[in-house]
mmCIF file of C-alpha atoms in Angstrom:
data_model
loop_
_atom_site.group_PDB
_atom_site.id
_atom_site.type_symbol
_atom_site.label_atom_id
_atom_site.label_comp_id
_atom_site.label_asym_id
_atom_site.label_seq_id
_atom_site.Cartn_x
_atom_site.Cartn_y
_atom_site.Cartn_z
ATOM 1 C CA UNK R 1 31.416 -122.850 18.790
ATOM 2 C CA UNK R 2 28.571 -121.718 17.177
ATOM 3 C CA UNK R 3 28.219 -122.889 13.726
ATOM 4 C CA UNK R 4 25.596 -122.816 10.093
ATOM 5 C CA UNK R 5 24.564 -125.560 8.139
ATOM 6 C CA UNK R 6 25.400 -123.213 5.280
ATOM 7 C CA UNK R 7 28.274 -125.193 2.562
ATOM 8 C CA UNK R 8 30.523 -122.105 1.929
ATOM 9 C CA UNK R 9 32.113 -121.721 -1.325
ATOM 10 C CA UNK R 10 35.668 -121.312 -0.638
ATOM 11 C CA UNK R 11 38.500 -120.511 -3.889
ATOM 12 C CA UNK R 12 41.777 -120.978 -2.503
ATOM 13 C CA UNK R 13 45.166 -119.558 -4.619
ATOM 14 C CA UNK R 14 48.256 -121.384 -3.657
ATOM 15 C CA UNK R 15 45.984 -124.597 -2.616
ATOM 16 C CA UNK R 16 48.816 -126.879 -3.830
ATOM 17 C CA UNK R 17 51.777 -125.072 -2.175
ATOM 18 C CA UNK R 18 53.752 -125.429 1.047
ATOM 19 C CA UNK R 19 50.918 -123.598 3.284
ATOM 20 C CA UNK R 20 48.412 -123.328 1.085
ATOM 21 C CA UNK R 21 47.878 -127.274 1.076
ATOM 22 C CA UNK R 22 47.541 -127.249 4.832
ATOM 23 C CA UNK R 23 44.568 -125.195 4.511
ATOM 24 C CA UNK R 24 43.280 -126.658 1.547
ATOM 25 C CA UNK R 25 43.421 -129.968 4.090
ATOM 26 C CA UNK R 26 41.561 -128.731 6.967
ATOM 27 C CA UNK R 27 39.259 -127.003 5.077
ATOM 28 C CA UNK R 28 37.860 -130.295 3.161
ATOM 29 C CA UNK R 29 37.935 -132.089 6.888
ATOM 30 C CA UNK R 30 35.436 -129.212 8.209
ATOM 31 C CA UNK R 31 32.854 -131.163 5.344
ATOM 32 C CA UNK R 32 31.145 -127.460 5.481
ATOM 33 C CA UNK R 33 33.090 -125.974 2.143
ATOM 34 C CA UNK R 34 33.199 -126.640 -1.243
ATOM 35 C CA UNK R 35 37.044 -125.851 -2.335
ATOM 36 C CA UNK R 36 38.087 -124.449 -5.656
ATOM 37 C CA UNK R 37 42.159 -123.912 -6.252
ATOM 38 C CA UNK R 38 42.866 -121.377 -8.738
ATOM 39 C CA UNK R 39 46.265 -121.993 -10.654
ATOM 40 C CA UNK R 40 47.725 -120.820 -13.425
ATOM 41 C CA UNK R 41 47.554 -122.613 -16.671
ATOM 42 C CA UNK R 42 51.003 -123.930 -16.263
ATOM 43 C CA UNK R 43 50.845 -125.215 -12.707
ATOM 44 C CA UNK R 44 52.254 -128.755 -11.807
ATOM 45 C CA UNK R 45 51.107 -128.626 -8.346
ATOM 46 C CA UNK R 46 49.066 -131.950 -7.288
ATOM 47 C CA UNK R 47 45.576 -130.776 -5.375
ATOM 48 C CA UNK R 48 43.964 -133.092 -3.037
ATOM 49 C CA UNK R 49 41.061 -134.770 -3.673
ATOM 50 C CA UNK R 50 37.859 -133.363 -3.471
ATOM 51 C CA UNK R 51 39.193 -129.552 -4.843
ATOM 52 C CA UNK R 52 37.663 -128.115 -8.095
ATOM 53 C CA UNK R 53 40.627 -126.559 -10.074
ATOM 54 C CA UNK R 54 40.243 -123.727 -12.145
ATOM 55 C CA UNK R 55 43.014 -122.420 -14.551
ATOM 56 C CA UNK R 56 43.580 -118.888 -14.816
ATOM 57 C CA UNK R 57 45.817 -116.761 -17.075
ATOM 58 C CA UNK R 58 46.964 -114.027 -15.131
ATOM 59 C CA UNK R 59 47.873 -111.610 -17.908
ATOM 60 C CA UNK R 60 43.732 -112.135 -18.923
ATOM 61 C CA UNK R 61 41.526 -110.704 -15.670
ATOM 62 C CA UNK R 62 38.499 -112.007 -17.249
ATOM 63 C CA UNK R 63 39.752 -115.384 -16.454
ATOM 64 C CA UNK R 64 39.836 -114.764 -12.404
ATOM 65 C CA UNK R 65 36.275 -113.116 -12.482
ATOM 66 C CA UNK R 66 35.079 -116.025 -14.154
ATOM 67 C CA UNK R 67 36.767 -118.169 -11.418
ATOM 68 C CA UNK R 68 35.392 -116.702 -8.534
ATOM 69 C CA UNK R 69 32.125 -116.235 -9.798
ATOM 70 C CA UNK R 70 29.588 -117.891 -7.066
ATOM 71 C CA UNK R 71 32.571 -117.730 -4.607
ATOM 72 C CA UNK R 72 31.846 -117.171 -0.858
ATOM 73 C CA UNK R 73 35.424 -116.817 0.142
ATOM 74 C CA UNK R 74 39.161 -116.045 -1.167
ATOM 75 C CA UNK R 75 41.949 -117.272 0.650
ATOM 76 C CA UNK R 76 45.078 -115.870 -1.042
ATOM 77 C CA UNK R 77 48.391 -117.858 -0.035
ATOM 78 C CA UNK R 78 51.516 -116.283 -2.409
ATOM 79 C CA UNK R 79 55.203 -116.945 -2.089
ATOM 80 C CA UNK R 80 57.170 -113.695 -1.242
ATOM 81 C CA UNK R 81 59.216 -114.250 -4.877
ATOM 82 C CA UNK R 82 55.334 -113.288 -6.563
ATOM 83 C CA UNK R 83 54.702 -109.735 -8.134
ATOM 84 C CA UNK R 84 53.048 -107.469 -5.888
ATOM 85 C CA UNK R 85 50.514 -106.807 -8.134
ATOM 86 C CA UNK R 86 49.391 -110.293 -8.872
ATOM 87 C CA UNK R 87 47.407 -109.855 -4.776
ATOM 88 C CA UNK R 88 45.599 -106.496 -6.576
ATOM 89 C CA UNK R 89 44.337 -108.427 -9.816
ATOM 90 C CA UNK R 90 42.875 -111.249 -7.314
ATOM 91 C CA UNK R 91 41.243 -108.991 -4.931
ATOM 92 C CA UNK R 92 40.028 -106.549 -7.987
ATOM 93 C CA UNK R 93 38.714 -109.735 -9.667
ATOM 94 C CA UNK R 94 36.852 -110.803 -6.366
ATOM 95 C CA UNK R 95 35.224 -107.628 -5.898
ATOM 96 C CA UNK R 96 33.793 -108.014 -9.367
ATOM 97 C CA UNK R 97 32.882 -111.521 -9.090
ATOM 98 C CA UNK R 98 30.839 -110.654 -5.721
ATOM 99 C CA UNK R 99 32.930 -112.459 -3.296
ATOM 100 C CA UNK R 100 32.350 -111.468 0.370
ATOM 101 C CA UNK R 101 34.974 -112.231 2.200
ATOM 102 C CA UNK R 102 38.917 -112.641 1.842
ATOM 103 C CA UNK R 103 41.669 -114.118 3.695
ATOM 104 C CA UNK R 104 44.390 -112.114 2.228
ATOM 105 C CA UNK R 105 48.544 -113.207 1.880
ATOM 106 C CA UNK R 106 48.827 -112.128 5.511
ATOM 107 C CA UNK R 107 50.094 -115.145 7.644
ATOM 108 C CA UNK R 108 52.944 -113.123 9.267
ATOM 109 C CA UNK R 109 53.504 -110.789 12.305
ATOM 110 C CA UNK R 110 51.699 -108.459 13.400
ATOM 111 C CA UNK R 111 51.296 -106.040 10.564
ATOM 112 C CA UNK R 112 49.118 -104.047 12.449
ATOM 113 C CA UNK R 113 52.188 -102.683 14.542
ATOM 114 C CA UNK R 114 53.009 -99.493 12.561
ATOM 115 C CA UNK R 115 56.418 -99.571 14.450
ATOM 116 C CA UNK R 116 57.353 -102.845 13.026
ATOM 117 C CA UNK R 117 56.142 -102.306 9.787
ATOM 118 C CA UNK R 118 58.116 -99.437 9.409
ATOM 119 C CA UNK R 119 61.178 -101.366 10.260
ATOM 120 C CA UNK R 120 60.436 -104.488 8.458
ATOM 121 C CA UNK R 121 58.958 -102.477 5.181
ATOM 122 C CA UNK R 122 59.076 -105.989 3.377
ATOM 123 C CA UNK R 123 55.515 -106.353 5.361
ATOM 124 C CA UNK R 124 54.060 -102.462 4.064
ATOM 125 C CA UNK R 125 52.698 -104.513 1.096
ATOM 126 C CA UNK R 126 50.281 -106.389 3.272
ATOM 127 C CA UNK R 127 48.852 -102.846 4.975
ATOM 128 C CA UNK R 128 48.471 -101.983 1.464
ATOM 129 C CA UNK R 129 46.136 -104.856 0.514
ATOM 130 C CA UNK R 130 43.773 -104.317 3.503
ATOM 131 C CA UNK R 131 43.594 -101.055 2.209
ATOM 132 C CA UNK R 132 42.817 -101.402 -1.168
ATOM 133 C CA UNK R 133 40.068 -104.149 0.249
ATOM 134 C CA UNK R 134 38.348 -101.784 2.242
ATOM 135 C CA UNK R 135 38.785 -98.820 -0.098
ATOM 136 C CA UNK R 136 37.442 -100.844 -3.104
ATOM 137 C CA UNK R 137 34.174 -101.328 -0.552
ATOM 138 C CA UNK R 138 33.576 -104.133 -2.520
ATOM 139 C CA UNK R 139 34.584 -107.811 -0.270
ATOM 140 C CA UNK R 140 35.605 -107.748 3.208
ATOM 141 C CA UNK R 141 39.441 -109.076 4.688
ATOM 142 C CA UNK R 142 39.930 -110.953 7.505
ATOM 143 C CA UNK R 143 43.761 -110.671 8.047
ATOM 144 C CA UNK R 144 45.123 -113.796 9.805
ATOM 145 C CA UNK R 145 48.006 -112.923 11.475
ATOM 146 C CA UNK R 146 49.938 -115.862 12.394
ATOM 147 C CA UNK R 147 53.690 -114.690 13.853
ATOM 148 C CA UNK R 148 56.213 -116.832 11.761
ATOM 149 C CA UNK R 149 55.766 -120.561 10.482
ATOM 150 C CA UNK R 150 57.478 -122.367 13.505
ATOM 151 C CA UNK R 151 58.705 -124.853 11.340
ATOM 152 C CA UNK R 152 60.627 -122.773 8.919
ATOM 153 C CA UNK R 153 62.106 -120.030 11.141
ATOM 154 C CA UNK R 154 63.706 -122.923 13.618
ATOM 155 C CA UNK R 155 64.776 -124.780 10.617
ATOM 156 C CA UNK R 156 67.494 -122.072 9.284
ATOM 157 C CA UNK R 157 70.224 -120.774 11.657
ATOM 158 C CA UNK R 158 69.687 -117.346 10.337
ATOM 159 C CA UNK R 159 65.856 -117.159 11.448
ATOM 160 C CA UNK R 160 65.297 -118.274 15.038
ATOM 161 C CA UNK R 161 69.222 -118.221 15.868
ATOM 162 C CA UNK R 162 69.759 -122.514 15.824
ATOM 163 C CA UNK R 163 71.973 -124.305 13.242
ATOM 164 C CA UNK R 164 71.037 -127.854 14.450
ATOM 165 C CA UNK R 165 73.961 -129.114 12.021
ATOM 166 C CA UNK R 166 76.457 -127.605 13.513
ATOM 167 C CA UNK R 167 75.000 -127.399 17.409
ATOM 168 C CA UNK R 168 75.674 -123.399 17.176
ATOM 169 C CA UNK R 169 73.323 -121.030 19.001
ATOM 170 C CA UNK R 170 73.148 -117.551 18.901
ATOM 171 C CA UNK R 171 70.296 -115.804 21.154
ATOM 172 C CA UNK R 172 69.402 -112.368 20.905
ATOM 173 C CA UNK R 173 70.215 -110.590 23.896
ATOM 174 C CA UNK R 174 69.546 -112.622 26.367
ATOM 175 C CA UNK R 175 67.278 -115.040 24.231
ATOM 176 C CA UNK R 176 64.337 -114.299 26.601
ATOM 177 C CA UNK R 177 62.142 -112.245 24.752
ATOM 178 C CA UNK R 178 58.989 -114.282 23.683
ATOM 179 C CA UNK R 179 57.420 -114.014 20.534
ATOM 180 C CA UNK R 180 53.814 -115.636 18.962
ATOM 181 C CA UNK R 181 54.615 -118.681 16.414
ATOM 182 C CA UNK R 182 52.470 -120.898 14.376
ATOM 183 C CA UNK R 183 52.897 -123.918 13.193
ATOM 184 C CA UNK R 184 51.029 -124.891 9.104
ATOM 185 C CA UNK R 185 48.984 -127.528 10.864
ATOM 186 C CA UNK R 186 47.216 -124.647 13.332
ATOM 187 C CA UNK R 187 47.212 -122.243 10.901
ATOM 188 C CA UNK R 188 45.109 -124.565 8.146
ATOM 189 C CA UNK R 189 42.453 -125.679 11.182
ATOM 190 C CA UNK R 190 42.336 -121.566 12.096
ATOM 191 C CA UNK R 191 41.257 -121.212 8.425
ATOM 192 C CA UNK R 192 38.990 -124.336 8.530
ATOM 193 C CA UNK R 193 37.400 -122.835 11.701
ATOM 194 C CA UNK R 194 36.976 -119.484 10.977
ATOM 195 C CA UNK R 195 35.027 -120.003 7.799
ATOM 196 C CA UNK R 196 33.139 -122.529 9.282
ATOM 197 C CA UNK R 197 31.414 -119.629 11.596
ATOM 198 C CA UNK R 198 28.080 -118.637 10.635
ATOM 199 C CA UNK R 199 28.417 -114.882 8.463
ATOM 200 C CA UNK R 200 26.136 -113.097 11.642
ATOM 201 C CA UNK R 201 25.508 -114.488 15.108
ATOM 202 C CA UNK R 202 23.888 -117.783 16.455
ATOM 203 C CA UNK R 203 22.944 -118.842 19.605
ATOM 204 C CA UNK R 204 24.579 -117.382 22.452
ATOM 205 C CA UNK R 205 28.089 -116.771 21.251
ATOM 206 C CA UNK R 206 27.826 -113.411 19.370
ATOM 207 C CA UNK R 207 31.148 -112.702 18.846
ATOM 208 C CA UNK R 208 31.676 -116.139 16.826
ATOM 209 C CA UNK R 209 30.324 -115.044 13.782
ATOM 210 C CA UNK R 210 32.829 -113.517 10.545
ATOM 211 C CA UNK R 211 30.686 -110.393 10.858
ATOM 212 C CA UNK R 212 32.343 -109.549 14.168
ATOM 213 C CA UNK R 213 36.038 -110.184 12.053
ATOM 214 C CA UNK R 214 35.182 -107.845 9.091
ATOM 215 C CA UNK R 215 37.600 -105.633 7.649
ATOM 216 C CA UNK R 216 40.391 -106.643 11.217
ATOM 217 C CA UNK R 217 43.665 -108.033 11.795
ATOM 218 C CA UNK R 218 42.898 -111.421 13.933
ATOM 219 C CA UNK R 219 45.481 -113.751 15.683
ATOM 220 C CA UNK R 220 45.803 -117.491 16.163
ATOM 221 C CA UNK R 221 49.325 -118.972 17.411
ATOM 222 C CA UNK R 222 50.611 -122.161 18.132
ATOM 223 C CA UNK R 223 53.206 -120.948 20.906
ATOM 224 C CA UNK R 224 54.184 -117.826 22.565
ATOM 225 C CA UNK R 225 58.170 -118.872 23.414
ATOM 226 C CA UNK R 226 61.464 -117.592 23.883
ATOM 227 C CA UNK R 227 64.879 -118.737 22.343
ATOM 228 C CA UNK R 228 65.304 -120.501 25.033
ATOM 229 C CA UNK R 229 62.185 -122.174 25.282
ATOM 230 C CA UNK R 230 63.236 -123.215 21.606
ATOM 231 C CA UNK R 231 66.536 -124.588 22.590
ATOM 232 C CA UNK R 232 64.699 -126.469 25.585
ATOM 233 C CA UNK R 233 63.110 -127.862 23.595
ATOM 234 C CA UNK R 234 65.635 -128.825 21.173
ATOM 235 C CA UNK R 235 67.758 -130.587 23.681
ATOM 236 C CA UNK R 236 64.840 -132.672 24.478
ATOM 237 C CA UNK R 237 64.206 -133.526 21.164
ATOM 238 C CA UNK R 238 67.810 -134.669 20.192
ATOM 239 C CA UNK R 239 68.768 -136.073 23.759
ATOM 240 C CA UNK R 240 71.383 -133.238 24.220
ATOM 241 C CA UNK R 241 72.710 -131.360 26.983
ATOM 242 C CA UNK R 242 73.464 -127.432 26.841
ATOM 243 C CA UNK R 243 77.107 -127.810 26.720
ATOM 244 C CA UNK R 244 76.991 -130.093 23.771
ATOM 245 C CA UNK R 245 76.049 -126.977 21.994
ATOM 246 C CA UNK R 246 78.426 -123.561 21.231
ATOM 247 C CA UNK R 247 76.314 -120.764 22.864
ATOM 248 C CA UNK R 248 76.867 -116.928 22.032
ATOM 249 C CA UNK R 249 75.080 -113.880 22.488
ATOM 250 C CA UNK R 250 74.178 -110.844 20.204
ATOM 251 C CA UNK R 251 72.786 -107.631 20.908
ATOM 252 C CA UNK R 252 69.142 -107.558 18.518
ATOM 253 C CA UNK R 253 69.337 -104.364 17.410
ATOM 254 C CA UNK R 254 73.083 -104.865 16.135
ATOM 255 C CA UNK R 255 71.840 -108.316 14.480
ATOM 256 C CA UNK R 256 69.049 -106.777 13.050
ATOM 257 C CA UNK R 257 71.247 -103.397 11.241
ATOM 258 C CA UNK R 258 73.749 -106.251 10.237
ATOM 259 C CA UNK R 259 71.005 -107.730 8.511
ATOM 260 C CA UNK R 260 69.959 -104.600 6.685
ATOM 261 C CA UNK R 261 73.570 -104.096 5.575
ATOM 262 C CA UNK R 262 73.602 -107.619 4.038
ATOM 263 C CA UNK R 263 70.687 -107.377 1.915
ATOM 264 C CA UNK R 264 72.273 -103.887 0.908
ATOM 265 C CA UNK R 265 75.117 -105.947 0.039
ATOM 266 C CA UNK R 266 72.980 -108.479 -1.829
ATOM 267 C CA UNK R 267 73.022 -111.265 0.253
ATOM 268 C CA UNK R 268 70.167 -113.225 0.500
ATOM 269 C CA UNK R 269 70.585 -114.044 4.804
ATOM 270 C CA UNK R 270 70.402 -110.431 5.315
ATOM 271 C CA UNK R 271 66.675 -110.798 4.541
ATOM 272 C CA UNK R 272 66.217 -113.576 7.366
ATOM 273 C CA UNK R 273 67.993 -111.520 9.892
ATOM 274 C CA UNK R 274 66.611 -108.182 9.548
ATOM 275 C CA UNK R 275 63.301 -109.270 9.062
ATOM 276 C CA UNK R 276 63.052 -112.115 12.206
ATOM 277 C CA UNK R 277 65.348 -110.362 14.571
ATOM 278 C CA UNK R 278 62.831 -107.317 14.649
ATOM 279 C CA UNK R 279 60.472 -109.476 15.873
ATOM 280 C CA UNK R 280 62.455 -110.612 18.982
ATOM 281 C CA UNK R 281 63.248 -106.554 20.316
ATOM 282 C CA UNK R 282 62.280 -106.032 23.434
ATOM 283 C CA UNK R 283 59.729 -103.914 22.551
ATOM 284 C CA UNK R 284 56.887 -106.759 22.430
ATOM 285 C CA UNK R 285 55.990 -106.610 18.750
ATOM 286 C CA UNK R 286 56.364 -110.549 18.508
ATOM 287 C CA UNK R 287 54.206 -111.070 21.425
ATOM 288 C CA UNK R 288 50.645 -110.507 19.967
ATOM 289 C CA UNK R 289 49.254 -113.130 22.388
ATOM 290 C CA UNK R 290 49.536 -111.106 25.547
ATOM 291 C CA UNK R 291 49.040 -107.930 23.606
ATOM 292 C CA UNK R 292 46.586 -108.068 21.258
ATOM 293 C CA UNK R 293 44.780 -111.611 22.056
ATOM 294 C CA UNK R 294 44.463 -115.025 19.759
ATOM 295 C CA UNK R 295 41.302 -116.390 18.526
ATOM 296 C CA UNK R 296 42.846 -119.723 20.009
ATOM 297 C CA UNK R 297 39.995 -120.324 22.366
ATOM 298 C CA UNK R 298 36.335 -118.828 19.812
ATOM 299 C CA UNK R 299 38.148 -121.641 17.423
ATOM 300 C CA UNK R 300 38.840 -124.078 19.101
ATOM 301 C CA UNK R 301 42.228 -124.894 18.314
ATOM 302 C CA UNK R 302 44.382 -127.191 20.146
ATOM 303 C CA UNK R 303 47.176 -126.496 22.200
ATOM 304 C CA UNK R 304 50.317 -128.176 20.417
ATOM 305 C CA UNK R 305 53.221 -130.353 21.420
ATOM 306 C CA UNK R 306 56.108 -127.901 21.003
ATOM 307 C CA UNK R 307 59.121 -131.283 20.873
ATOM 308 C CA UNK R 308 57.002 -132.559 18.289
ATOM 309 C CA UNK R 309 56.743 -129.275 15.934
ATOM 310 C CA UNK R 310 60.100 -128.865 16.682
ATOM 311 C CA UNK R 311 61.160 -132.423 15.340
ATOM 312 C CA UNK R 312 59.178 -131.248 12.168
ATOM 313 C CA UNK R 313 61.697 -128.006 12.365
ATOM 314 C CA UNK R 314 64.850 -130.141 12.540
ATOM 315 C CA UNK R 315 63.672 -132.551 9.338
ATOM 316 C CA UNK R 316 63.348 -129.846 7.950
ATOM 317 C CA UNK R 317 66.652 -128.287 8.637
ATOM 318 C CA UNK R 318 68.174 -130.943 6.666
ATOM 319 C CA UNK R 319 67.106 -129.823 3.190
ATOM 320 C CA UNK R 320 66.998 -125.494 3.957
ATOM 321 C CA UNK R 321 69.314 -123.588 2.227
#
């Protein structure tokens, strides 16, 4: 992988949380970035060592412009309960402070599917920030599309269709359809690798270079499985057999509408359903792997142990709501 002795300057928001720490992490172990986390003034979140934070007030712009002054980079990591708007202040900021390139709050499906989008309109924010990005002319995105976090849609029954605590399954249809999943740990060494790539090409590789990325949706995955490549691997995991388990079947599209109904209805599982069960219709939206292509190979990324991020999935389980 071709690769420049430059030391980018990488600002990071959401360095301390659940995903943004696993980037924060493989970023430092590349040794080729300097890392600043920006936080709000209030933040109690613990930073590694070796990251430069900088307090912002949100409510003040000045203070992100003076934060990502001399940046290189912006990788944006936000938890779905943040304000829409707070994505437009950081990539307004950015373009003022002269940062390049940013990694917006992508890290989902493929957003890029106008079919799924359309369905799942809880993802038309993130079309809307590559937009603004490109209309402001000002930095460039690189949207790092990622499927679901592994670990967090196999941890809660509602998601990936397991409730490990009570040994229920429900598959979707037939619980064949395969979809593209990352784990944190691949997605923070995608991150690490793709801003270690030189801006424009080196050596023989031209297309490893962020030029050849600018202003695109790119994919990195862990695994491309089924449900019931999930529940193999389950049974491995906890030494089970398939009839130690309660096994039923629902038709995706009716899971999915029952979703929609629930979240009409207020309840908070409708969200889960709707918005993962779109991903496993039959139509191959989850499957950007075989559709689209992964960046798995130009980055060098390892291929996984799917028991072992599945063991991750069940500890997990234990404290989801």
């Amino acid at each position: 992988m071709a690769t420049s002795n430059h030391i980018m300057k990488v600002a990071i928001v959401g360095a301390g949380g659940n995903s943004g720490s696993f980037m924060t992490e493989a970023l430092l172990k590349t040794g080729k970035h300097t890392i600043t986390a920006i936080t709000r003034v209030d933040s109690q979140n613990k930073l590694p060592e070796g990251v430069i934070p900088k307090k912002v007030d949100y409510n003040k712009p000045e203070t992100l412009v003076e934060a990502l002054r001399g940046q290189d980079a912006l990788v944006i990591t936000l938890s779905n309960s943040v304000p829409k708007e707070t994505e437009m202040q950081l990539i307004n900021a950015a373009g003022e402070a002269g940062v390049a390139w940013i990694l917006p709050n992508e890290w989902s499906p493929d957003t890029a599917n106008e079919a799924m989008v359309k369905d799942v309109f809880l993802l038309q924010p993130k079309v809307d920030t590559r937009k603004a990005i490109a209309d402001l002319g000002k930095s460039s995105y690189i949207a790092v599309s990622t499927g679901f976090w592994y670990e967090w849609g196999l941890a809660i029954p509602a998601g990936f269709g397991i409730d490990f605590a009570n040994r229920i399954v429900t598959l979707f249809d037939e619980g064949e359809t395969k979809i593209s999943t990352s784990t944190r740990p691949q997605v923070g060494r995608a991150v690490g690798a793709l801003l270690s790539l030189p801006i424009k090409p080196e050596g023989s590789n031209k297309e490893a270079c962020l030029e050849n990325f600018k202003n695109k949706v790119v994919y990195v995955k862990s695994f491309t499985v089924s449900q019931k490549d999930m529940l193999e691997s389950a049974l491995r995991v906890t030494g089970t057999k398939e009839n130690d388990w309660t096994i039923t079947k629902e038709p995706a599209q009716e899971r999915y509408s029952s979703g929609i109904k629930e979240m009409q209805e207020g309840k908070r599982i409708g969200f889960a359903k709707m918005m993962i069960t779109r991903v496993f219709f039959p139509d191959g939206c989850g499957d950007f792997e075989h559709n689209k292509g992964t960046l798995n190979s130009l980055l060098d990324l390892p291929k996984e142990d799917i028991d072992e991020a599945t063991k991750a999935a069940i500890e997990r389980s234990k404290t989801s709501n």
